[in-house]
mmCIF file of C-alpha atoms in Angstrom:
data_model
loop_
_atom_site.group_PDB
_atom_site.id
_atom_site.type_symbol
_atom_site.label_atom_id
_atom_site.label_comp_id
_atom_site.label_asym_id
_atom_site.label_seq_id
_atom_site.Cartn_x
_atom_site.Cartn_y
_atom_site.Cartn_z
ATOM 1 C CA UNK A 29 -10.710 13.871 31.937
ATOM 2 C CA UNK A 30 -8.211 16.809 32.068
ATOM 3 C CA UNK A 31 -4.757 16.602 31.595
ATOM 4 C CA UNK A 32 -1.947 18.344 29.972
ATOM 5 C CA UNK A 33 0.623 17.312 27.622
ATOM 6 C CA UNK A 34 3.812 16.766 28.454
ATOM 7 C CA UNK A 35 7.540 15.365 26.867
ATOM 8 C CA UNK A 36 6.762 13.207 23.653
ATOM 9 C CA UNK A 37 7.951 9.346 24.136
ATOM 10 C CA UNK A 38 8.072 8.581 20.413
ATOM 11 C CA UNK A 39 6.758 9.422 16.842
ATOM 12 C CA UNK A 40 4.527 6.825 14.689
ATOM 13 C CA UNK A 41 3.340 7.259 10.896
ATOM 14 C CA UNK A 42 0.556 9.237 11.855
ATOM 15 C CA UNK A 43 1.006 10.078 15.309
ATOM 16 C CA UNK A 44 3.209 11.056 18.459
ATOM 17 C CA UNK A 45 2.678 9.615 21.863
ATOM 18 C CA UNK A 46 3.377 11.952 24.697
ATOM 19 C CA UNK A 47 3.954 11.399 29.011
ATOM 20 C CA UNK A 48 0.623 13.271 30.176
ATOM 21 C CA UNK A 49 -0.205 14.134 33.538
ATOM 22 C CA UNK A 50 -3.986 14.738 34.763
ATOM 23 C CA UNK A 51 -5.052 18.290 36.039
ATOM 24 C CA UNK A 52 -6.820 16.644 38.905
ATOM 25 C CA UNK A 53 -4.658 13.785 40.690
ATOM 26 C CA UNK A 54 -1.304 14.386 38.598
ATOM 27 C CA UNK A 55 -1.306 10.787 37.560
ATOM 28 C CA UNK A 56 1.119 9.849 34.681
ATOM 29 C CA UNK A 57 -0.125 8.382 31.408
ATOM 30 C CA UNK A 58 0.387 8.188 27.764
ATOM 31 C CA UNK A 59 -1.544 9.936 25.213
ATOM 32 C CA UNK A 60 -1.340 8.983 21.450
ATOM 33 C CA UNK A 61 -2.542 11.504 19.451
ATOM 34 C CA UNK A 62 -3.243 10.925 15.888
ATOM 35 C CA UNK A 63 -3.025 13.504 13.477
ATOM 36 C CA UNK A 64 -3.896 13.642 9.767
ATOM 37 C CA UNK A 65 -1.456 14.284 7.524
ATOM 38 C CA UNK A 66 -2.169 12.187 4.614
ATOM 39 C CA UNK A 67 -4.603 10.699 2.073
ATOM 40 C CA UNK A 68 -4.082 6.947 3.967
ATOM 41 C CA UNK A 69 -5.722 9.056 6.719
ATOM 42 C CA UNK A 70 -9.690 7.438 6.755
ATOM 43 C CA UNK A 71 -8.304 3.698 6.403
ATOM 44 C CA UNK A 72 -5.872 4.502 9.365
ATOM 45 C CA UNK A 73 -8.501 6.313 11.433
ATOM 46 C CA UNK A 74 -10.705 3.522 10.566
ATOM 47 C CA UNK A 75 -8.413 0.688 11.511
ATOM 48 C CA UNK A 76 -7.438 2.284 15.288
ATOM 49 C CA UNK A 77 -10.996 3.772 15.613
ATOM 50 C CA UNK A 78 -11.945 -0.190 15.543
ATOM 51 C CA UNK A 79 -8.745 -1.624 17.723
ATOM 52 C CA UNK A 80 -8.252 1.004 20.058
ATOM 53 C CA UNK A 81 -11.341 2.578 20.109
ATOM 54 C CA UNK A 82 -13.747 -0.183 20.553
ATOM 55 C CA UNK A 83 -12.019 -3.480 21.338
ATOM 56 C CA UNK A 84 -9.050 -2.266 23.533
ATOM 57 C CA UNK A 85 -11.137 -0.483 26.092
ATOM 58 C CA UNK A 86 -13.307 -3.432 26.658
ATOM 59 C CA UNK A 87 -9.990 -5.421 27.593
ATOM 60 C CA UNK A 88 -9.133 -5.918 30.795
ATOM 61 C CA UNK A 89 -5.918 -8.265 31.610
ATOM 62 C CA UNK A 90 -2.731 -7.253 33.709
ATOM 63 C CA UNK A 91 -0.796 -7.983 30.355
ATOM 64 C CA UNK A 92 -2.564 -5.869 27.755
ATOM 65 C CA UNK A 93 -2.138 -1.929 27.798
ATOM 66 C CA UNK A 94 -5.689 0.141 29.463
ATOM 67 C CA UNK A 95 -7.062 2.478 27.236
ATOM 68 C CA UNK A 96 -8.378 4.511 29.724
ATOM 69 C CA UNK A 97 -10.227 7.594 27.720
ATOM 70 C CA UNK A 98 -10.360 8.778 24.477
ATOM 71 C CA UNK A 99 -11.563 11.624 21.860
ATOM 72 C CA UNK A 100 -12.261 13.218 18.530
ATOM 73 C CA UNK A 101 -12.664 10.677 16.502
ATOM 74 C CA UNK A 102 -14.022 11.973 13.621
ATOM 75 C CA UNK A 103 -12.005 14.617 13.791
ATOM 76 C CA UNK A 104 -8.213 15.599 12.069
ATOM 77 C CA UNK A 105 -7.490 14.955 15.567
ATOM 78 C CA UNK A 106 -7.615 12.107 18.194
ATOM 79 C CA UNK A 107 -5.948 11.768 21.259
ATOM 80 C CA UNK A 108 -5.949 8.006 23.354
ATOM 81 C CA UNK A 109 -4.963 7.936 27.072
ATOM 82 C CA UNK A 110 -3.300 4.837 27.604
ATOM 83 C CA UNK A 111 -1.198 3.346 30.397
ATOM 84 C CA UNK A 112 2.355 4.530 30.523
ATOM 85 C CA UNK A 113 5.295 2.321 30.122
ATOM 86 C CA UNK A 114 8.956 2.374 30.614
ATOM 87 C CA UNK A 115 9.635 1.105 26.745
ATOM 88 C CA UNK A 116 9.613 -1.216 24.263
ATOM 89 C CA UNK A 117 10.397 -4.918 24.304
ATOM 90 C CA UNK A 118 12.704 -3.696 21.073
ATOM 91 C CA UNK A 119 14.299 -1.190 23.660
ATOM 92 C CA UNK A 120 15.309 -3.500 25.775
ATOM 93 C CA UNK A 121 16.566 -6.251 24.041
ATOM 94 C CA UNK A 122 19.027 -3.713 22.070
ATOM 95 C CA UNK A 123 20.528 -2.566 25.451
ATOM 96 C CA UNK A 124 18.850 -5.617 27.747
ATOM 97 C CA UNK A 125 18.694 -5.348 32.063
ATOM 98 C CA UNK A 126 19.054 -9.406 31.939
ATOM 99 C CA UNK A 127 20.624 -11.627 29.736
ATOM 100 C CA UNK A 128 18.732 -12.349 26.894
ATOM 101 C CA UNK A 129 17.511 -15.626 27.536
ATOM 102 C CA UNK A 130 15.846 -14.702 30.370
ATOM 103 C CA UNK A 131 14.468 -11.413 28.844
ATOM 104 C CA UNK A 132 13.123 -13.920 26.283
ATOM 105 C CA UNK A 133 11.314 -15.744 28.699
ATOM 106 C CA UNK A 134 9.647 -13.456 30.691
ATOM 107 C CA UNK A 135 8.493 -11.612 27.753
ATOM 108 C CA UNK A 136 6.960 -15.452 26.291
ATOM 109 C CA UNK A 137 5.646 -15.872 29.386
ATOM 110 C CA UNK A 138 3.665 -12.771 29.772
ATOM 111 C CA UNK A 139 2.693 -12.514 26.234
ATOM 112 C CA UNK A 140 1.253 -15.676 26.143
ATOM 113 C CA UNK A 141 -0.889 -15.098 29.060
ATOM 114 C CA UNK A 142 -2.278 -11.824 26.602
ATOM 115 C CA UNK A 143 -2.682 -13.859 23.912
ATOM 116 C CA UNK A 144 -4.488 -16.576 25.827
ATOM 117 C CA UNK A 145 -6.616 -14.126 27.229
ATOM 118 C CA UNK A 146 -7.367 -12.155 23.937
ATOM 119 C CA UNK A 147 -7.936 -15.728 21.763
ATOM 120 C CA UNK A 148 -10.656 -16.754 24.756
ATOM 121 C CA UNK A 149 -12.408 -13.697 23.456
ATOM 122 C CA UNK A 150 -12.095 -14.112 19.863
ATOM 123 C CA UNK A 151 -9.683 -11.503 18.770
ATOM 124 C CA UNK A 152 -6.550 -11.339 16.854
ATOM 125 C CA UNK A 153 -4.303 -8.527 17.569
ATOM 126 C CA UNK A 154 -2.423 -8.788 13.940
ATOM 127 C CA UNK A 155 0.497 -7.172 15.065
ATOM 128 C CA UNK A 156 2.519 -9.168 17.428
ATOM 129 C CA UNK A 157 6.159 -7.634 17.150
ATOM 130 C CA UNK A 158 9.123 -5.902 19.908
ATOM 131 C CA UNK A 159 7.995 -2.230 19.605
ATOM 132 C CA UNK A 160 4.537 -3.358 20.349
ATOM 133 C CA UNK A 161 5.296 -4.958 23.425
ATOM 134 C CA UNK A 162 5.748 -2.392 26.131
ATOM 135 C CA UNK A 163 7.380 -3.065 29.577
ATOM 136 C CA UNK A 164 7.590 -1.071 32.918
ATOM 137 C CA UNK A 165 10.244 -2.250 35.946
ATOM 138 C CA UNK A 166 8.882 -3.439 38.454
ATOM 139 C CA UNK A 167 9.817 -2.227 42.376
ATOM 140 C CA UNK A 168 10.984 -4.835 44.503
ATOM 141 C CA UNK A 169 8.106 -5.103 46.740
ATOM 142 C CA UNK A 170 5.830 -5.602 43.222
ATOM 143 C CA UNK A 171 8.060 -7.919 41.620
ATOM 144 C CA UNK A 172 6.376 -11.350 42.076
ATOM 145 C CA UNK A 173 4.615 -13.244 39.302
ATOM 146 C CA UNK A 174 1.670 -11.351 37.898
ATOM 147 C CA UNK A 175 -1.636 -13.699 38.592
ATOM 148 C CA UNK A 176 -4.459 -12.519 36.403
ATOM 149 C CA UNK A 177 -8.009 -12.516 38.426
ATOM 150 C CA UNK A 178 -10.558 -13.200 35.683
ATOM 151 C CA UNK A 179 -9.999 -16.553 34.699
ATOM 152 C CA UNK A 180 -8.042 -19.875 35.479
ATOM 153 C CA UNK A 181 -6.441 -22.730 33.866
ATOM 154 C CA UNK A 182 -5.827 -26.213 34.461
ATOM 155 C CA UNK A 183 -3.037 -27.399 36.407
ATOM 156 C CA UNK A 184 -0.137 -27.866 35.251
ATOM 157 C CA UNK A 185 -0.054 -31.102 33.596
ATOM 158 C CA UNK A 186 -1.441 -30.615 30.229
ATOM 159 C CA UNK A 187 0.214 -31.183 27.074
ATOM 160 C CA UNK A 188 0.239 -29.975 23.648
ATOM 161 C CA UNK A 189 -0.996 -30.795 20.276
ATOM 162 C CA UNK A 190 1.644 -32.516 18.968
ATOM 163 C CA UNK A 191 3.499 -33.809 22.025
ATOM 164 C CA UNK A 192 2.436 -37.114 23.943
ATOM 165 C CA UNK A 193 4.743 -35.582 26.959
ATOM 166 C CA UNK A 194 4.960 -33.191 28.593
ATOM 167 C CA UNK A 195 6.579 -29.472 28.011
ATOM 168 C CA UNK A 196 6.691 -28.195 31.149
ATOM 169 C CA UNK A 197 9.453 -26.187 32.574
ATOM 170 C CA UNK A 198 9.770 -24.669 35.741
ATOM 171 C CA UNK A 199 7.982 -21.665 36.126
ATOM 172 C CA UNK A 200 10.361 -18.193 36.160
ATOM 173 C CA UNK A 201 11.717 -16.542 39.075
ATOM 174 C CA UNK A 202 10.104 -13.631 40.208
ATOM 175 C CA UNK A 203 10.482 -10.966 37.632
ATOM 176 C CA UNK A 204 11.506 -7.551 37.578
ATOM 177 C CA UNK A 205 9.902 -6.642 34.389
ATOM 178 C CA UNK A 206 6.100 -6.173 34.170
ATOM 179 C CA UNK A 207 5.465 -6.663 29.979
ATOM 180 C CA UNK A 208 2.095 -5.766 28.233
ATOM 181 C CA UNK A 209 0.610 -5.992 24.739
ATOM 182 C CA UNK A 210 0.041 -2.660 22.855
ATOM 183 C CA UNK A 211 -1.001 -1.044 19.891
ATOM 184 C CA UNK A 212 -4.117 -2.197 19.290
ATOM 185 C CA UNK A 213 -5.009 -0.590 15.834
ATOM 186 C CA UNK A 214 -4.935 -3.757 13.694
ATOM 187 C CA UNK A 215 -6.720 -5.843 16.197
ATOM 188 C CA UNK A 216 -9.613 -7.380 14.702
ATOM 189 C CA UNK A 217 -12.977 -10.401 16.148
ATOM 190 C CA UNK A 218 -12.063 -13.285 13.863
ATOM 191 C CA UNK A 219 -15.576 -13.103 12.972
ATOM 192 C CA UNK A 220 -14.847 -10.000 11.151
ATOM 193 C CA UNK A 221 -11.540 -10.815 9.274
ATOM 194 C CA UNK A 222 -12.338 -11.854 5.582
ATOM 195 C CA UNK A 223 -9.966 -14.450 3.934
ATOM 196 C CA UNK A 224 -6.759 -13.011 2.193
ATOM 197 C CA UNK A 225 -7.125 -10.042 4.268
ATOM 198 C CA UNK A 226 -3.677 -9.258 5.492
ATOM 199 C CA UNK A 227 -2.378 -6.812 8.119
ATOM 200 C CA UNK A 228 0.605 -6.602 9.971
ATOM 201 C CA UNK A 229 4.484 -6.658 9.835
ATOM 202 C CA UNK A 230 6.011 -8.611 7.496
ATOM 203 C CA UNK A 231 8.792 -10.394 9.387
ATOM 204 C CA UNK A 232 6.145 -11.269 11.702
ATOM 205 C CA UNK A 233 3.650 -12.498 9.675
ATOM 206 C CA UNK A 234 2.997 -16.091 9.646
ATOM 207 C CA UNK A 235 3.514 -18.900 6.456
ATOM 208 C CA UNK A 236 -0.044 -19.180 5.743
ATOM 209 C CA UNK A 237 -0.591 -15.582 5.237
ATOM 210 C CA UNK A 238 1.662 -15.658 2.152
ATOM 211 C CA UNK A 239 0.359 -16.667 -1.178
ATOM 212 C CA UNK A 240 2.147 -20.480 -1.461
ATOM 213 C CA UNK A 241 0.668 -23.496 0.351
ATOM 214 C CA UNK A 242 2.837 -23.830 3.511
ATOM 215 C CA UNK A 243 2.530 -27.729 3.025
ATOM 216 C CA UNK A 244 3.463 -27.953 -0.551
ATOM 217 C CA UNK A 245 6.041 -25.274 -1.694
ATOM 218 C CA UNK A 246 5.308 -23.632 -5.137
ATOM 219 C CA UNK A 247 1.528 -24.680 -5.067
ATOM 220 C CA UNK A 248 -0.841 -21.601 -4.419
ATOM 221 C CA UNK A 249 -2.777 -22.127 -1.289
ATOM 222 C CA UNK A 250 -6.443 -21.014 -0.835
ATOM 223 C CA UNK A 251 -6.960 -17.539 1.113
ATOM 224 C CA UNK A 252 -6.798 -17.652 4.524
ATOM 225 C CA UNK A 253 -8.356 -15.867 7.756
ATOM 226 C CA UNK A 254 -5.915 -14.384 10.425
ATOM 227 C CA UNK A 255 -6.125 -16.016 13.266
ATOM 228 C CA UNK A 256 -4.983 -16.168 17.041
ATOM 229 C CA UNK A 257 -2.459 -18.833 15.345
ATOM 230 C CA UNK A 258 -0.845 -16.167 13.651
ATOM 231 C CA UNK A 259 -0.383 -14.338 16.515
ATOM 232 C CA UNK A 260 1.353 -17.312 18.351
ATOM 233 C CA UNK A 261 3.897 -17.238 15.259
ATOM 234 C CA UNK A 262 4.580 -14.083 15.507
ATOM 235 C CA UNK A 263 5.221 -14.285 18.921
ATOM 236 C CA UNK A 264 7.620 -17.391 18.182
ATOM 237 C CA UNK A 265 9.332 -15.208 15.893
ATOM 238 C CA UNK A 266 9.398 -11.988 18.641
ATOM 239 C CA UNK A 267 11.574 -14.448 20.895
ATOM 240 C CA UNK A 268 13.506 -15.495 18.043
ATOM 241 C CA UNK A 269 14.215 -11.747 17.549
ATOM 242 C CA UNK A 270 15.470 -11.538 21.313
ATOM 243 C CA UNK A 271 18.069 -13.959 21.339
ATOM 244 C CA UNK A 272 18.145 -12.537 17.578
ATOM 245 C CA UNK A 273 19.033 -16.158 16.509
ATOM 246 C CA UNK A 274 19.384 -16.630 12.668
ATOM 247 C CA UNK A 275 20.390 -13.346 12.334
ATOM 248 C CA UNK A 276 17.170 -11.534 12.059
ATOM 249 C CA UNK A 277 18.072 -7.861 13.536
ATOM 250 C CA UNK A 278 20.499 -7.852 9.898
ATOM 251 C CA UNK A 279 16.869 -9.184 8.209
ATOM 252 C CA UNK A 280 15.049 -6.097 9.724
ATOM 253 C CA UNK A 281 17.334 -3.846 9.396
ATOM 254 C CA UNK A 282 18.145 -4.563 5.754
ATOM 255 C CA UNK A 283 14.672 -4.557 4.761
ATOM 256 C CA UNK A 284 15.315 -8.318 3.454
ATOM 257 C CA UNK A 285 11.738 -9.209 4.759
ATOM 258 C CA UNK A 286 10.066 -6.898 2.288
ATOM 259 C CA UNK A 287 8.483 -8.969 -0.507
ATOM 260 C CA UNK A 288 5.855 -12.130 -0.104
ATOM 261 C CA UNK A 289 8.173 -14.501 -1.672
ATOM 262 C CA UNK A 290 11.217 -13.519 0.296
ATOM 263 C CA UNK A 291 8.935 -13.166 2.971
ATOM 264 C CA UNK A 292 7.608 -16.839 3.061
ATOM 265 C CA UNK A 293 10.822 -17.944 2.365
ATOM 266 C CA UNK A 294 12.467 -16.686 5.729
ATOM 267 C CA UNK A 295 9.511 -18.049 7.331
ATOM 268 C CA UNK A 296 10.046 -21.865 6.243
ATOM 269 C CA UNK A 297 13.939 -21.357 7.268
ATOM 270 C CA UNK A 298 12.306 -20.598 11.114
ATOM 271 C CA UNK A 299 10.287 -23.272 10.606
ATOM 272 C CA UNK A 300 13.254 -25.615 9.953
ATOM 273 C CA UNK A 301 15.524 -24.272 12.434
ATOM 274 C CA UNK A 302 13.437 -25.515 15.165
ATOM 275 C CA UNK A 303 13.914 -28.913 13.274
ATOM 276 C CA UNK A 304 17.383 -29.075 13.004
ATOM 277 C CA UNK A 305 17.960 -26.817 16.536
ATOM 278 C CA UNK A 306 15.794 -28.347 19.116
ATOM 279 C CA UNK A 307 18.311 -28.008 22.098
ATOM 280 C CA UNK A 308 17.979 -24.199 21.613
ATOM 281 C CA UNK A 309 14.872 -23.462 20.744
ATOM 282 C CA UNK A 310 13.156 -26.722 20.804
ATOM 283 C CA UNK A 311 10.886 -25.945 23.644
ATOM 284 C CA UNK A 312 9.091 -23.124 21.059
ATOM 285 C CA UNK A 313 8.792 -26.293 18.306
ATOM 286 C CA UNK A 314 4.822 -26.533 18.674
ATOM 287 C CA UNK A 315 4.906 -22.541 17.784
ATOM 288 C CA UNK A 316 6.610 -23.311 14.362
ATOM 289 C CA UNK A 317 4.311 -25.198 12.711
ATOM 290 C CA UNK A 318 4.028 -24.344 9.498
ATOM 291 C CA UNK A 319 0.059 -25.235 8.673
ATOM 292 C CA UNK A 320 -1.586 -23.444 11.588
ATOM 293 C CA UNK A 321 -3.961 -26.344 11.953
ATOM 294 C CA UNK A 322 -0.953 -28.234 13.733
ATOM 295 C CA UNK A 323 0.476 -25.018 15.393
ATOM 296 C CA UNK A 324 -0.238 -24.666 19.214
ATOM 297 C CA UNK A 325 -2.461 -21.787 20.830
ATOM 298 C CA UNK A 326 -1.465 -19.556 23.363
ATOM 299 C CA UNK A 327 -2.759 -21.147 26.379
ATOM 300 C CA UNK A 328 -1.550 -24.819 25.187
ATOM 301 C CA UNK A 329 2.038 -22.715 24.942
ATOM 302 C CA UNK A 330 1.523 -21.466 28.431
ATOM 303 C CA UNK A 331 0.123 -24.825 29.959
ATOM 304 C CA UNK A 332 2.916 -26.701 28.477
ATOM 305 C CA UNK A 333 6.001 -25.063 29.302
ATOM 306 C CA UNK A 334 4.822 -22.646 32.554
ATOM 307 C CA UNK A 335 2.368 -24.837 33.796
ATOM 308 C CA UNK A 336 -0.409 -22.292 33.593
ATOM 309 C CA UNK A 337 0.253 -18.529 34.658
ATOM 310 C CA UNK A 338 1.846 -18.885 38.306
ATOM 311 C CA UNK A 339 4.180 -22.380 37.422
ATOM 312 C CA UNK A 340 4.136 -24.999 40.393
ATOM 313 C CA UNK A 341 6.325 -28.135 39.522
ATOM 314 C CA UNK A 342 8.746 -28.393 36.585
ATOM 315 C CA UNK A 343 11.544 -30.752 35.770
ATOM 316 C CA UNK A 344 15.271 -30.041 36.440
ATOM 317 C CA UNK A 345 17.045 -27.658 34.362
ATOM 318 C CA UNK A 346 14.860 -25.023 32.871
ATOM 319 C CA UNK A 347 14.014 -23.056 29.543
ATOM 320 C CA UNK A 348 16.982 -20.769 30.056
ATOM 321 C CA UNK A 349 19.713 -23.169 29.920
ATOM 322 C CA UNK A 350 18.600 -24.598 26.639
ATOM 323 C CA UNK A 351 18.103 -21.716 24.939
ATOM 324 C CA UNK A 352 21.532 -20.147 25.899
#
C-alpha cells in the first residue's frame, strides 16, 4: 500500500496521526505513526503492537475504527492506516452540532453496539473515554440507523439484570453522526489480563479496579481482572462527561482524578448520583453498579433501552427528555 503523508490531525505521547492519501486511488485515511522517543518505548510498542496490531485488524463492526495496513514494527518507527474520522467525541461535545442530550445518546447507542460486539469476542478495550471515540457526519442520503450485518439480537423485549421491567425507550431518530471506537493499544482477550493489572484512564476507570472493596468502603478488596464490565462503566461515565453532569470537565481538567483514593472516591459519588438522580440519568442506573457482578453488559444496555440495534417499539416520552 502506497500513500503519502499529508496535514497531521493530532499529536499523542508517542506519536502523530496524519490525513494520508493513497498513490493509487487517492483515498483518504489516517496514519498513526509511532515514533520512539523514550525509554517507556518497548512497553508502549508492546502494548499497541498487541491492540492495534493483532486484535484491531481482526475486528470488523460498522462501530469500531478498520485498521486497514500496517508496518515496522520492530522498528523506531511504525506507521497504522486506519479509517479517517471527522473528530473526537471530546471535540464535539466541547463545541456540540446537537444538544447534548441527544449527542449523548447517539454516542451510547453506538458505543454499546461496539462494546457488545467486542465482549461477544472476549476482549476488553481498557480505554473507553471522549478522545477515543471518533465520529464522522454523516450525508443525508447515509444518515439512517447503522444495522450491523454479522450478528443479531433478540427483539426488543428483554430486560436487564436488575430490573423486573422493562428499559426500553424508543429507538433514536435517524442520526447524522456516524461514531466508532478507537485506539486500540490497551485492548486486551480477558483470557490474557492477569488480576490487579490495570490500564487505562483514571476518571474512567471503574470502582473495582481501585484497591478498596467497592461493597465495603475501607476494606481492601482482592485483585481483580478487567473486564468488558469495566468498559460499560466507563462508558456510563463517557455520557456522564457529555452532559458533563457533576461537574466532571472541572475534575479532568484539574487533574482531581489523579490518585487511587481520590479516584475511587469520585467513582462511588457516580455511583450514588444515579441513586439519588434517577429522573436524569436513571435510565444508565444498571451501568453504575458498583460490584461489576451486578453491573449490566453492553448488549443487556442496548436490549434494554434501544431495543436491540435498529429500535422498533418504545414507550412515550424518550431518553432525551429525562436526561435534559
Amino acid at each position: 500500500m502506497r500513500y503519502c503523508l499529508l496535514n497531521a490531525l493530532g499529536i499523542g505521547a508517542f506519536g502523530t496521526v496524519y490525513r494520508a492519501r493513497e498513490r493509487n486511488t487517492n483515498r483518504v485515511f489516517a496514519v498513526k505513526v509511532l515514533v520512539r522517543r523514550e525509554e517507556p518505548w518497548d512497553v508502549a510498542l508492546a502494548l499497541a503492537y498487541r491492540g492495534e496490531g493483532e486484535i484491531l485488524p481482526k475486528l470488523n463492526h460498522s462501530h469500531i475504527i478498520r485498521c486497514f495496513y500496517s508496518h515496522g514494527w520492530g522498528t523506531p518507527r511504525v506507521e497504522i492506516v486506519l479509517t479517517l474520522m471527522d473528530g473526537t467525541l471530546s471535540s464535539l461535545a466541547e463545541s456540540p452540532i446537537l444538544p447534548r442530550p441527544l449527542l449523548a445518546k447517539h454516542a451510547l447507542h453506538q458505543m454499546l453496539q461496539a462494546l457488545d460486539y467486542l465482549s461477544q469476542l472476549g476482549y476488553v478495550h481498557r480505554d473507553v473515554k471522549p478522545d477515543n471515540i471518533f465520529y464522522t457526519i454523516l450525508p443525508p442520503s447515509r444518515s439512517g440507523p447503522q444495522q450491523p450485518k454479522h450478528h443479531h439480537h433478540h427483539p426488543s423485549t428483554a430486560t436487564t439484570n436488575n430490573s423486573n421491567s422493562t428499559m426500553l425507550l424508543p429507538p433514536p431518530p435517524p442520526p447524522p453522526l456516524h461514531f466508532r471506537l478507537g485506539d486500540f493499544g490497551l485492548c486486551e482477550h480477558e483470557a490474557f489480563i492477569e488480576p490487579g493489572e490495570v490500564r487505562g484512564t483514571m476518571l474512567y476507570m471503574a470502582p473495582e479496579l481501585f484497591d478498596e472493596d467497592p461493597g465495603r468502603r475501607g476494606r481492601p478488596r482482592p485483585w481483580q481482572r478487567q473486564t468488558h464490565k469495566s468498559d460499560v462503566w466507563a462508558l456510563y461515565v463517557t455520557v456522564l462527561w457529555v452532559l458533563d453532569l457533576d461537574g466532571i470537565w472541572r475534575v479532568a481538567r484539574r487533574g482531581e482524578c489523579s490518585s487511587e483514593g481520590v479516584g475511587f472516591t469520585f467513582t462511588r459519588n457516580l455511583a450514588a448520583r444515579v441513586v439519588v438522580d434517577e429522573e436524569r440519568v436513571g435510565a444508565l442506573r444498571e451501568m453504575a453498579r458498583v460490584d461489576p457482578w451486578d453491573r449490566v453488559a453492553a448488549g443487556e444496555v442496548l436490549r434494554g433501552l434501544f431495543g436491540g440495534y435498529g429500535g422498533g417499539g418504545g414507550v412515550p416520552g424518550g431518553w432525551v427528555e429525562e436526561l435534559e
